[in-house]
Amino acid sequence: MFTELLLVLVIGGLIFFLVQRSRTQVLKTEDGWWGAGAPSDGGEDDTIRPFKVTTNEEELEDLYRRIDHTRPVASLEDSQFNYGFNSQYLQKVVSYWRNDFDWRRQVDKLNQYPHFKTNIEGIDVHYVHVKPRKVPEGTSAIPLLMVHGWPGSFYEFYGLIPLLTEPSDPNELVFEVVCPSIPGYGFSEAPHKKGFDSVCAARVFHKLMKRLGFQQFYAHGGDWGWLVTTNMAQLEPKIVKGLHVNFAPPSKPGLPMALSLMLGRRFPKLFSFTDIDIQRLYPCMDKLVVESIKESGYMHIQATKPDTVGRGLNDSPVGLAAYILEKFSTWTSQDFRNLEDGGLTRKFSLDDLLTNVMIYWTSGCIISSMRFYKENFGKGLNQPHSKIPVYVPTGFACFPNELMHTPKLWVKEKYRKLMTYTPMASGGHFAAMEEPQLMAEDIQNFTKIVEKKKKKQ
Ligand SMILES: *[C@@H]1O[C@H](CO)[C@@H](O)[C@H](O)[C@H]1NC(C)=O
């Protein structure tokens, strides 16, 4: 009698577990209001206004005056980038910025694509919207939303956009691309109220895409863009056709992850760990702890008191450049910390790097960009979105120098319909900017697989 009861319980439990696992859980959210003061009763202004990046003499004179008054402090001998941005090299960057960098030319470059603003939940949301010039007969362009992170901007996608909207190979899919600025970043207005987190950004971007008339679309993201697009897939799994990410730190360390970490080195096959997985997951434990303390100070500051240090950065272009570009060095390759010039120009041009800095400088957005950490971490790590899996077809591009390596098993734990997982030959955290060709190829490959499957159904 007892064994029968036990059997029933076990089978029942198993069925319950399987049903639970296969049920699509949808993330819930409620409309917000982020404008100053109380919501206006006149209803939402849903007009879409063309926007152009502009500059003027006064802005440039103010910038040069501040640069000219910087107070250099010599870096320690032999310290390279290990104490932060190297001061001697910073002087070189700043001298280029002051004397050779042509912001007016870069503004024209930014304006080569159409920009717009529209008001959502009380704040102006900025985005770049690029339609392909021509689409093969009998087909239509595939809408794709691409979301940046910190300390980046929509500009990170400028090398990738033409590869997707004007592919050279006629067999490639043609995309129509929308790159918004997260509210509080670049030319999007900063929320005036507390609490604007990744789920709010996801909801706002859904409203944006709806306003633009897209019934369904694909989404791509790295850094915070990964979380915002992931939340979008969780909010509206029927509207997001496919999700492509190049960053996916585990949001909720579960049993499979713990087991795989404990046993994966001895039994790699059991967890489908590759040689790359083993190499990247098992530095000795001290190294792991020391490295994460070394590199996470900025996160602690931004998740607690962004407004204090942010004021200094918002007053000093040199301080701002050091703060932002240190990340473009170390997050591209940790080995760059041992180079006098932080390896910055091995992967990027100073023009591109300073253009990104200028987007933060001219819009004065560094404090509001840092607050996004506080809003996301401030609610604790046990958020509904970190507990709910993603049921939208997903593609993962695994770049070798990404900050945190995530084996396929871990990605699959969160993204239940993982269609592609591509180990890349080169690239780091700012992969869309560093390796636009590889990223475009992977987005193409992934989207083709999802489209083919959809057609079959
Ligand atoms: C995309 O698919 C092609 C054809 O299968 C393959 O040769 C290429 O390596 C893939 N590229 C990426 C980045 O996944």
Coordinates of C-alpha atoms in Angstrom, one line a residue, residues 25 34 36 86 95-96 168 173 197 216 235 244 259 278 371 377 412 420 440 448:
Q25 CA 5.3 31.9 -18.0
W34 CA 8.5 59.0 -15.7
A36 CA 8.5 65.4 -14.1
N86 CA 46.9 55.3 -17.4
S95 CA 45.4 66.0 -26.9
Y96 CA 43.9 64.2 -29.8
S168 CA 26.3 42.5 -50.0
L173 CA 18.2 38.5 -45.3
D197 CA 14.6 49.4 -14.4
Q216 CA 6.3 41.2 -34.6
L235 CA 6.7 40.3 -21.5
H244 CA 19.8 37.3 -30.2
L259 CA 26.3 20.6 -10.3
I278 CA 36.8 24.2 -19.2
R371 CA 21.5 55.1 -12.0
F377 CA 20.1 45.9 -8.4
K412 CA 19.8 26.8 -22.2
T420 CA 22.1 28.6 -32.0
A440 CA 26.0 40.3 -38.6
K448 CA 17.3 32.2 -41.2

